[in-house]
Amino acid sequence: MNYIVLDLEWNQGNGTSNREAAAIPFEIVEIGAVRLDSAGERSSSAGRDCAEFSRLVKPAVYHEMNQITGRLIHLRMKELKKGSPFPAVAEDFFRWCGEEEYRFCSWGNSDLTELQRNMEYYHMPPLADGPLAYLDVQKLFSIAFEDGKSRKALEYAVDFLQLEKDIPFHRALSDAHYTAKILTRILREKPQVLQNLSYDVFHPPKDRKAELKVQFETYAKYISREFDSKEEAFADREVASSKCYLCRRNLRKKIRWFSPNGRHYVCLAYCEKHGYLKGKIRIRKSPAGRIYIVKTTRLISPEDAEALRARRKHAGVLHRDRDIRKKSEVQKKGTMI
């Protein structure tokens, strides 16, 4: 297994309207990557000696550099105009990746989404017909060396691991270079954390058979097919169910699905063998405008279960007060008329 450590730089509009902005809000202007072998050493693919890839992309959508982006990545349109069109650069990049089995790696969870969005804009064949497994090195750094929850900047991680800062940050190849250094440390010191795969869902599962169900050490993840509405999704038995990911039993809920903040939904279930489990649903929107569900289930302590009950009670009070206000406003308007 080779690891393709990828970093992208992209440009965007300066706030002016652009009819193509919805289709390609971030136009890739630079691709940088480093290839590592399974031991974390820089690796060349068959017939190719270079373990690095670096190319500029000639802009086709945004012909002015976003002010903030320009200051951050130190690139100017004059330089970018010397680049090649995106399809040609992308095709060269995939040839460079080689024929051997490899896994994409990136710092954070945005690069593969934007790569696929740019590919779709140019009608290129997709990387996958469903969720794409990859390594989020930012997440793995947190699991390996910190609390597993925080997400730190790339330079912070380099300083934390006392790695040499030998080239400037904020260019595609240099950031891929530093991400590769961090991944190498993880491979050599904490290789067990690589089981924590991430999934890019630019292309959601096409049907029920393709839905993704993955069990990790401390939780389980489910990624659904697309639905037309939230109501349709929650009416689906698999979406709404609670299961113990250790013994596979269907569980009765102690607290039904509710939203504590309007951004996601949670529930509480109890397994007689393993204890309390918390379910969490995030509703995501696909590029096609439909929705899909990302559900995680994990064991929690009795104390955390009590805290969840308190959140449910508080959310109920907030919803009741909101309904009272709405009813009062309707009545007020009716009186005015």
C-alpha positions as a LaTeX table, in Angstrom:
\begin{tabular}{lrrr}
\hline
Residue & $x$ (\AA) & $y$ (\AA) & $z$ (\AA) \\
\hline
Met1 & 0.00 & 0.00 & 0.00 \\
Asn2 & 1.38 & 3.41 & $-1.00$ \\
Tyr3 & 0.17 & 6.65 & 0.54 \\
Ile4 & $-0.48$ & 9.64 & $-1.72$ \\
Val5 & $-0.22$ & 12.67 & 0.56 \\
Leu6 & $-2.17$ & 15.35 & $-1.28$ \\
Asp7 & $-2.51$ & 19.09 & $-0.79$ \\
Leu8 & $-4.39$ & 21.57 & $-2.96$ \\
Glu9 & $-4.49$ & 25.33 & $-3.20$ \\
Trp10 & $-7.58$ & 26.94 & $-4.64$ \\
Asn11 & $-8.97$ & 30.35 & $-5.52$ \\
Gln12 & $-12.48$ & 31.76 & $-5.18$ \\
Gly13 & $-14.46$ & 34.85 & $-6.13$ \\
Asn14 & $-14.07$ & 38.21 & $-4.42$ \\
Gly15 & $-17.73$ & 38.40 & $-3.41$ \\
Thr16 & $-19.07$ & 39.36 & $-6.82$ \\
Ser17 & $-21.78$ & 37.23 & $-8.40$ \\
Asn18 & $-20.63$ & 34.43 & $-10.65$ \\
Arg19 & $-23.05$ & 31.99 & $-12.25$ \\
Glu20 & $-20.46$ & 29.21 & $-12.05$ \\
Ala21 & $-19.71$ & 29.77 & $-8.37$ \\
Ala22 & $-22.36$ & 27.25 & $-7.30$ \\
Ala23 & $-20.82$ & 24.54 & $-9.49$ \\
Ile24 & $-17.20$ & 25.29 & $-8.61$ \\
Pro25 & $-16.95$ & 27.65 & $-5.61$ \\
Phe26 & $-13.25$ & 26.79 & $-5.21$ \\
Glu27 & $-11.13$ & 26.54 & $-8.33$ \\
Ile28 & $-7.97$ & 24.48 & $-7.82$ \\
Val29 & $-4.86$ & 26.43 & $-8.84$ \\
Glu30 & $-2.12$ & 24.12 & $-7.56$ \\
Ile31 & $-1.72$ & 20.40 & $-6.87$ \\
Gly32 & 1.11 & 19.11 & $-4.70$ \\
Ala33 & 1.68 & 15.56 & $-3.46$ \\
Val34 & 4.23 & 13.24 & $-1.90$ \\
Arg35 & 4.21 & 9.46 & $-2.31$ \\
Leu36 & 5.13 & 7.29 & 0.70 \\
Asp37 & 5.47 & 3.53 & 0.93 \\
Ser38 & 3.96 & 1.44 & 3.74 \\
Ala39 & 6.96 & 2.19 & 5.98 \\
Gly40 & 6.65 & 5.94 & 5.53 \\
Glu41 & 9.60 & 6.27 & 3.16 \\
Arg42 & 9.35 & 8.36 & 0.03 \\
Ser43 & 8.49 & 6.04 & $-2.82$ \\
Ser44 & 8.71 & 6.07 & $-6.60$ \\
Ser45 & 6.16 & 4.22 & $-8.70$ \\
Ala46 & 7.08 & 1.84 & $-11.48$ \\
Gly47 & 8.83 & 3.72 & $-14.26$ \\
Arg48 & 8.74 & 7.03 & $-12.36$ \\
Asp49 & 11.64 & 8.18 & $-10.21$ \\
Cys50 & 10.03 & 11.24 & $-8.64$ \\
Ala51 & 8.33 & 10.83 & $-5.25$ \\
Glu52 & 6.89 & 14.36 & $-5.49$ \\
Phe53 & 4.31 & 16.00 & $-7.74$ \\
Ser54 & 3.88 & 19.76 & $-8.13$ \\
Arg55 & 1.94 & 21.60 & $-10.83$ \\
Leu56 & 0.20 & 24.93 & $-11.27$ \\
Val57 & $-3.29$ & 25.06 & $-12.83$ \\
Lys58 & $-4.24$ & 27.77 & $-15.31$ \\
Pro59 & $-7.44$ & 29.49 & $-14.11$ \\
Ala60 & $-10.56$ & 29.12 & $-16.25$ \\
Val61 & $-13.29$ & 30.36 & $-13.88$ \\
Tyr62 & $-11.85$ & 33.03 & $-11.57$ \\
His63 & $-9.49$ & 35.40 & $-13.34$ \\
Glu64 & $-8.75$ & 37.56 & $-10.31$ \\
Met65 & $-7.04$ & 36.29 & $-7.18$ \\
Asn66 & $-9.15$ & 36.43 & $-4.05$ \\
Gln67 & $-7.53$ & 39.00 & $-1.77$ \\
Ile68 & $-7.27$ & 36.75 & 1.28 \\
Thr69 & $-6.22$ & 33.69 & $-0.74$ \\
Gly70 & $-3.51$ & 35.66 & $-2.53$ \\
Arg71 & $-1.95$ & 36.80 & 0.75 \\
Leu72 & $-2.08$ & 33.30 & 2.18 \\
Ile73 & $-0.66$ & 31.17 & $-0.64$ \\
His74 & 1.72 & 33.73 & $-2.21$ \\
Leu75 & 0.57 & 33.10 & $-5.76$ \\
Arg76 & $-0.30$ & 35.67 & $-8.41$ \\
Met77 & $-2.37$ & 35.38 & $-11.56$ \\
Lys78 & 0.73 & 36.09 & $-13.64$ \\
Glu79 & 2.27 & 32.87 & $-12.34$ \\
Leu80 & $-0.91$ & 30.83 & $-12.67$ \\
Lys81 & $-1.39$ & 31.79 & $-16.30$ \\
Lys82 & 1.79 & 29.81 & $-17.02$ \\
Gly83 & 0.12 & 26.67 & $-15.69$ \\
Ser84 & $-1.79$ & 24.01 & $-17.61$ \\
Pro85 & $-5.58$ & 23.46 & $-17.76$ \\
Phe86 & $-7.00$ & 21.49 & $-14.85$ \\
Pro87 & $-7.92$ & 18.32 & $-16.81$ \\
Ala88 & $-4.34$ & 17.98 & $-18.11$ \\
Val89 & $-2.82$ & 18.53 & $-14.66$ \\
Ala90 & $-5.25$ & 16.11 & $-13.01$ \\
Glu91 & $-4.57$ & 13.41 & $-15.60$ \\
Asp92 & $-0.80$ & 13.84 & $-15.11$ \\
Phe93 & $-1.33$ & 13.62 & $-11.36$ \\
Phe94 & $-3.25$ & 10.33 & $-11.54$ \\
Arg95 & $-0.60$ & 8.89 & $-13.87$ \\
Trp96 & 2.03 & 9.93 & $-11.32$ \\
Cys97 & 0.06 & 8.16 & $-8.57$ \\
Gly98 & 0.85 & 4.92 & $-10.41$ \\
Glu99 & $-0.84$ & 1.57 & $-10.87$ \\
Glu100 & 0.07 & 0.12 & $-7.46$ \\
Glu101 & $-2.56$ & 0.20 & $-4.71$ \\
Tyr102 & $-2.59$ & 3.51 & $-2.87$ \\
Arg103 & $-4.63$ & 5.53 & $-0.40$ \\
Phe104 & $-5.10$ & 9.28 & $-0.46$ \\
Cys105 & $-4.06$ & 11.24 & 2.64 \\
Ser106 & $-4.62$ & 14.91 & 3.41 \\
Trp107 & $-4.51$ & 17.43 & 6.23 \\
Gly108 & $-8.20$ & 17.89 & 7.00 \\
Asn109 & $-11.31$ & 16.81 & 5.14 \\
Ser110 & $-11.64$ & 19.31 & 2.27 \\
Asp111 & $-9.09$ & 18.40 & $-0.40$ \\
Leu112 & $-10.69$ & 15.27 & $-1.85$ \\
Thr113 & $-14.11$ & 16.95 & $-1.95$ \\
Glu114 & $-12.77$ & 19.91 & $-3.93$ \\
Leu115 & $-10.69$ & 17.68 & $-6.18$ \\
Gln116 & $-13.80$ & 15.69 & $-7.10$ \\
Arg117 & $-15.90$ & 18.83 & $-7.47$ \\
Asn118 & $-13.36$ & 20.27 & $-9.94$ \\
Met119 & $-13.24$ & 16.94 & $-11.78$ \\
Glu120 & $-17.03$ & 16.87 & $-12.07$ \\
Tyr121 & $-17.04$ & 20.44 & $-13.40$ \\
Tyr122 & $-14.77$ & 19.31 & $-16.26$ \\
His123 & $-16.81$ & 16.09 & $-16.80$ \\
Met124 & $-13.90$ & 13.85 & $-15.83$ \\
Pro125 & $-14.55$ & 10.25 & $-14.68$ \\
Pro126 & $-15.17$ & 10.08 & $-10.91$ \\
Leu127 & $-12.59$ & 8.73 & $-8.47$ \\
Ala128 & $-15.23$ & 6.43 & $-6.98$ \\
Asp129 & $-18.93$ & 5.65 & $-7.39$ \\
Gly130 & $-19.55$ & 6.08 & $-3.65$ \\
Pro131 & $-17.80$ & 7.18 & $-0.44$ \\
Leu132 & $-14.01$ & 7.25 & $-0.84$ \\
Ala133 & $-11.85$ & 5.99 & 2.05 \\
Tyr134 & $-8.82$ & 8.15 & 2.90 \\
Leu135 & $-6.59$ & 9.15 & 5.82 \\
Asp136 & $-7.26$ & 12.51 & 7.44 \\
Val137 & $-3.80$ & 13.13 & 8.93 \\
Gln138 & $-5.08$ & 16.07 & 10.97 \\
Lys139 & $-7.53$ & 13.72 & 12.73 \\
Leu140 & $-4.91$ & 10.97 & 13.07 \\
Phe141 & $-2.45$ & 13.41 & 14.66 \\
Ser142 & $-5.07$ & 14.30 & 17.27 \\
Ile143 & $-5.84$ & 10.62 & 17.98 \\
Ala144 & $-2.16$ & 9.65 & 18.15 \\
Phe145 & $-0.73$ & 12.54 & 20.14 \\
Glu146 & $-3.54$ & 14.61 & 21.71 \\
Asp147 & $-7.17$ & 14.18 & 22.79 \\
Gly148 & $-8.63$ & 12.73 & 19.59 \\
Lys149 & $-11.16$ & 15.56 & 19.33 \\
Ser150 & $-9.22$ & 18.77 & 18.67 \\
Arg151 & $-8.18$ & 19.75 & 15.15 \\
Lys152 & $-4.96$ & 21.77 & 15.05 \\
Ala153 & $-3.19$ & 23.71 & 12.30 \\
Leu154 & $-0.50$ & 21.98 & 10.26 \\
Glu155 & 2.29 & 24.20 & 11.60 \\
Tyr156 & 1.17 & 23.48 & 15.18 \\
Ala157 & 1.58 & 19.75 & 14.55 \\
Val158 & 5.01 & 20.26 & 12.98 \\
Asp159 & 6.13 & 22.24 & 16.04 \\
Phe160 & 4.54 & 19.73 & 18.44 \\
Leu161 & 6.51 & 16.87 & 16.88 \\
Gln162 & 9.64 & 19.07 & 16.66 \\
Leu163 & 9.99 & 18.48 & 12.94 \\
Glu164 & 12.38 & 20.57 & 10.91 \\
Lys165 & 10.72 & 23.51 & 9.13 \\
Asp166 & 12.88 & 23.52 & 6.04 \\
Ile167 & 10.53 & 25.14 & 3.48 \\
Pro168 & 7.77 & 27.80 & 3.74 \\
Phe169 & 4.18 & 26.75 & 4.45 \\
His170 & 1.03 & 27.51 & 2.40 \\
Arg171 & 1.99 & 26.09 & $-0.97$ \\
Ala172 & 0.64 & 22.77 & $-2.16$ \\
Leu173 & 3.90 & 20.80 & $-2.28$ \\
Ser174 & 5.31 & 22.27 & 0.93 \\
Asp175 & 2.13 & 21.49 & 2.91 \\
Ala176 & 2.06 & 17.98 & 1.42 \\
His177 & 5.73 & 17.68 & 2.44 \\
Tyr178 & 4.96 & 18.52 & 6.08 \\
Thr179 & 1.82 & 16.36 & 6.15 \\
Ala180 & 3.93 & 13.46 & 4.85 \\
Lys181 & 6.47 & 14.02 & 7.65 \\
Ile182 & 3.68 & 13.82 & 10.25 \\
Leu183 & 2.20 & 10.71 & 8.64 \\
Thr184 & 5.63 & 9.07 & 8.71 \\
Arg185 & 5.88 & 9.69 & 12.46 \\
Ile186 & 2.41 & 8.17 & 12.94 \\
Leu187 & 3.31 & 5.13 & 10.82 \\
Arg188 & 6.44 & 4.49 & 12.88 \\
Glu189 & 5.18 & 5.35 & 16.38 \\
Lys190 & 1.39 & 4.86 & 16.40 \\
Pro191 & 0.50 & 2.72 & 13.36 \\
Gln192 & $-2.62$ & 1.38 & 15.08 \\
Val193 & $-4.42$ & 4.72 & 14.63 \\
Leu194 & $-4.47$ & 4.24 & 10.85 \\
Gln195 & $-7.52$ & 2.03 & 11.31 \\
Asn196 & $-9.46$ & 5.27 & 11.83 \\
Leu197 & $-10.30$ & 5.77 & 8.18 \\
Ser198 & $-12.23$ & 8.81 & 7.00 \\
Tyr199 & $-14.70$ & 8.81 & 4.11 \\
Asp200 & $-15.19$ & 11.53 & 1.55 \\
Val201 & $-18.87$ & 11.48 & 0.55 \\
Phe202 & $-18.85$ & 13.71 & $-2.52$ \\
His203 & $-20.57$ & 10.72 & $-4.14$ \\
Pro204 & $-23.01$ & 9.22 & $-1.60$ \\
Pro205 & $-23.99$ & 5.52 & $-1.79$ \\
Lys206 & $-26.18$ & 4.90 & $-4.82$ \\
Asp207 & $-28.66$ & 2.52 & $-3.19$ \\
Arg208 & $-29.35$ & 0.56 & $-0.02$ \\
Lys209 & $-26.90$ & $-2.21$ & $-0.93$ \\
Ala210 & $-24.10$ & 0.35 & $-1.32$ \\
Glu211 & $-24.72$ & 2.03 & 2.04 \\
Leu212 & $-21.63$ & 2.12 & 4.22 \\
Lys213 & $-21.48$ & 0.45 & 7.65 \\
Val214 & $-18.10$ & 0.55 & 9.38 \\
Gln215 & $-17.10$ & $-0.43$ & 12.90 \\
Phe216 & $-14.13$ & 1.26 & 14.55 \\
Glu217 & $-12.58$ & 0.54 & 17.94 \\
Thr218 & $-14.86$ & 2.85 & 19.93 \\
Tyr219 & $-17.79$ & 3.61 & 17.61 \\
Ala220 & $-19.68$ & 2.59 & 14.48 \\
Lys221 & $-20.49$ & 4.72 & 11.42 \\
Tyr222 & $-23.32$ & 4.43 & 8.92 \\
Ile223 & $-23.58$ & 6.47 & 5.69 \\
Ser224 & $-26.94$ & 6.25 & 3.95 \\
Arg225 & $-28.07$ & 6.52 & 0.37 \\
Glu226 & $-29.72$ & 9.77 & $-0.72$ \\
Phe227 & $-33.24$ & 10.85 & 0.23 \\
Asp228 & $-35.47$ & 13.62 & $-1.05$ \\
Ser229 & $-36.18$ & 15.06 & 2.41 \\
Lys230 & $-35.34$ & 14.81 & 6.09 \\
Glu231 & $-38.79$ & 13.35 & 6.73 \\
Glu232 & $-38.20$ & 10.57 & 4.19 \\
Ala233 & $-34.82$ & 9.82 & 5.76 \\
Phe234 & $-36.16$ & 9.53 & 9.31 \\
Ala235 & $-38.96$ & 7.29 & 8.06 \\
Asp236 & $-36.33$ & 4.81 & 6.91 \\
Arg237 & $-35.92$ & 1.93 & 9.33 \\
Glu238 & $-32.12$ & 1.74 & 9.07 \\
Val239 & $-31.69$ & 5.46 & 9.63 \\
Ala240 & $-33.98$ & 5.63 & 12.66 \\
Ser241 & $-32.88$ & 2.38 & 14.31 \\
Ser242 & $-30.54$ & 1.98 & 17.27 \\
Lys243 & $-28.24$ & $-1.04$ & 17.33 \\
Cys244 & $-25.46$ & $-2.16$ & 19.60 \\
Tyr245 & $-22.41$ & $-2.30$ & 17.33 \\
Leu246 & $-20.77$ & $-4.89$ & 19.62 \\
Cys247 & $-23.52$ & $-7.54$ & 19.80 \\
Arg248 & $-25.64$ & $-6.37$ & 16.81 \\
Arg249 & $-28.86$ & $-6.31$ & 18.80 \\
Asn250 & $-31.68$ & $-3.94$ & 17.90 \\
Leu251 & $-32.31$ & $-1.71$ & 20.92 \\
Arg252 & $-35.29$ & 0.16 & 22.29 \\
Lys253 & $-34.61$ & 3.83 & 22.76 \\
Lys254 & $-34.57$ & 5.47 & 26.16 \\
Ile255 & $-34.69$ & 8.87 & 24.40 \\
Arg256 & $-36.01$ & 9.19 & 20.86 \\
Trp257 & $-34.20$ & 11.24 & 18.23 \\
Phe258 & $-34.17$ & 14.97 & 19.05 \\
Ser259 & $-32.12$ & 17.99 & 18.02 \\
Pro260 & $-30.43$ & 19.86 & 20.88 \\
Asn261 & $-29.18$ & 22.69 & 18.66 \\
Gly262 & $-30.82$ & 22.44 & 15.24 \\
Arg263 & $-27.62$ & 21.14 & 13.64 \\
His264 & $-27.76$ & 17.42 & 14.40 \\
Tyr265 & $-29.93$ & 14.79 & 16.11 \\
Val266 & $-29.12$ & 12.51 & 19.03 \\
Cys267 & $-30.80$ & 9.59 & 20.81 \\
Leu268 & $-30.12$ & 7.31 & 23.76 \\
Ala269 & $-30.50$ & 3.52 & 23.80 \\
Tyr270 & $-29.58$ & 0.81 & 26.27 \\
Cys271 & $-28.01$ & $-2.59$ & 25.69 \\
Glu272 & $-28.39$ & $-5.03$ & 28.60 \\
Lys273 & $-24.98$ & $-6.50$ & 27.83 \\
His274 & $-22.91$ & $-3.40$ & 27.03 \\
Gly275 & $-24.71$ & $-0.41$ & 28.56 \\
Tyr276 & $-25.80$ & 2.97 & 27.21 \\
Leu277 & $-25.26$ & 3.95 & 23.59 \\
Lys278 & $-25.56$ & 7.41 & 22.09 \\
Gly279 & $-26.65$ & 7.79 & 18.49 \\
Lys280 & $-25.82$ & 10.93 & 16.52 \\
Ile281 & $-27.20$ & 11.85 & 13.11 \\
Arg282 & $-25.82$ & 14.56 & 10.84 \\
Ile283 & $-27.84$ & 15.50 & 7.78 \\
Arg284 & $-25.66$ & 16.27 & 4.78 \\
Lys285 & $-26.58$ & 17.71 & 1.40 \\
Ser286 & $-25.27$ & 15.99 & $-1.71$ \\
Pro287 & $-24.07$ & 17.87 & $-4.82$ \\
Ala288 & $-27.32$ & 16.75 & $-6.49$ \\
Gly289 & $-29.31$ & 18.72 & $-3.90$ \\
Arg290 & $-30.68$ & 15.66 & $-2.09$ \\
Ile291 & $-29.73$ & 14.65 & 1.45 \\
Tyr292 & $-27.95$ & 11.71 & 3.02 \\
Ile293 & $-27.38$ & 10.66 & 6.63 \\
Val294 & $-24.15$ & 10.15 & 8.55 \\
Lys295 & $-24.94$ & 8.28 & 11.78 \\
Thr296 & $-22.47$ & 7.38 & 14.51 \\
Thr297 & $-23.15$ & 5.15 & 17.52 \\
Arg298 & $-20.87$ & 4.89 & 20.55 \\
Leu299 & $-20.94$ & 3.61 & 24.12 \\
Ile300 & $-21.26$ & 6.26 & 26.83 \\
Ser301 & $-21.13$ & 6.22 & 30.62 \\
Pro302 & $-24.22$ & 6.37 & 32.87 \\
Glu303 & $-23.14$ & 9.93 & 33.79 \\
Asp304 & $-23.09$ & 10.95 & 30.12 \\
Ala305 & $-26.50$ & 9.31 & 29.70 \\
Glu306 & $-27.88$ & 11.48 & 32.51 \\
Ala307 & $-26.35$ & 14.56 & 30.89 \\
Leu308 & $-28.09$ & 13.61 & 27.64 \\
Arg309 & $-31.42$ & 13.33 & 29.48 \\
Ala310 & $-30.86$ & 16.85 & 30.83 \\
Arg311 & $-30.13$ & 18.14 & 27.31 \\
Arg312 & $-33.35$ & 16.53 & 26.08 \\
Lys313 & $-35.35$ & 18.21 & 28.84 \\
His314 & $-33.73$ & 21.58 & 28.10 \\
Ala315 & $-34.38$ & 21.20 & 24.36 \\
Gly316 & $-38.01$ & 20.41 & 25.11 \\
Val317 & $-38.38$ & 23.62 & 27.12 \\
Leu318 & $-36.80$ & 25.65 & 24.32 \\
His319 & $-39.08$ & 24.09 & 21.69 \\
Arg320 & $-42.16$ & 24.71 & 23.85 \\
Asp321 & $-41.22$ & 28.37 & 24.38 \\
Arg322 & $-40.58$ & 28.75 & 20.65 \\
Asp323 & $-44.00$ & 27.31 & 19.81 \\
Ile324 & $-45.66$ & 29.64 & 22.33 \\
Arg325 & $-43.92$ & 32.66 & 20.79 \\
Lys326 & $-44.96$ & 31.65 & 17.28 \\
Lys327 & $-48.57$ & 31.16 & 18.37 \\
Ser328 & $-48.54$ & 34.55 & 20.11 \\
Glu329 & $-47.16$ & 36.26 & 17.00 \\
Val330 & $-49.83$ & 34.67 & 14.82 \\
Gln331 & $-52.55$ & 35.77 & 17.21 \\
Lys332 & $-51.11$ & 39.28 & 17.35 \\
Lys333 & $-51.11$ & 39.58 & 13.59 \\
Gly334 & $-54.67$ & 38.32 & 13.45 \\
Thr335 & $-55.77$ & 40.96 & 15.96 \\
Met336 & $-54.06$ & 43.72 & 13.95 \\
Ile337 & $-55.89$ & 42.66 & 10.81 \\
\hline
\end{tabular}
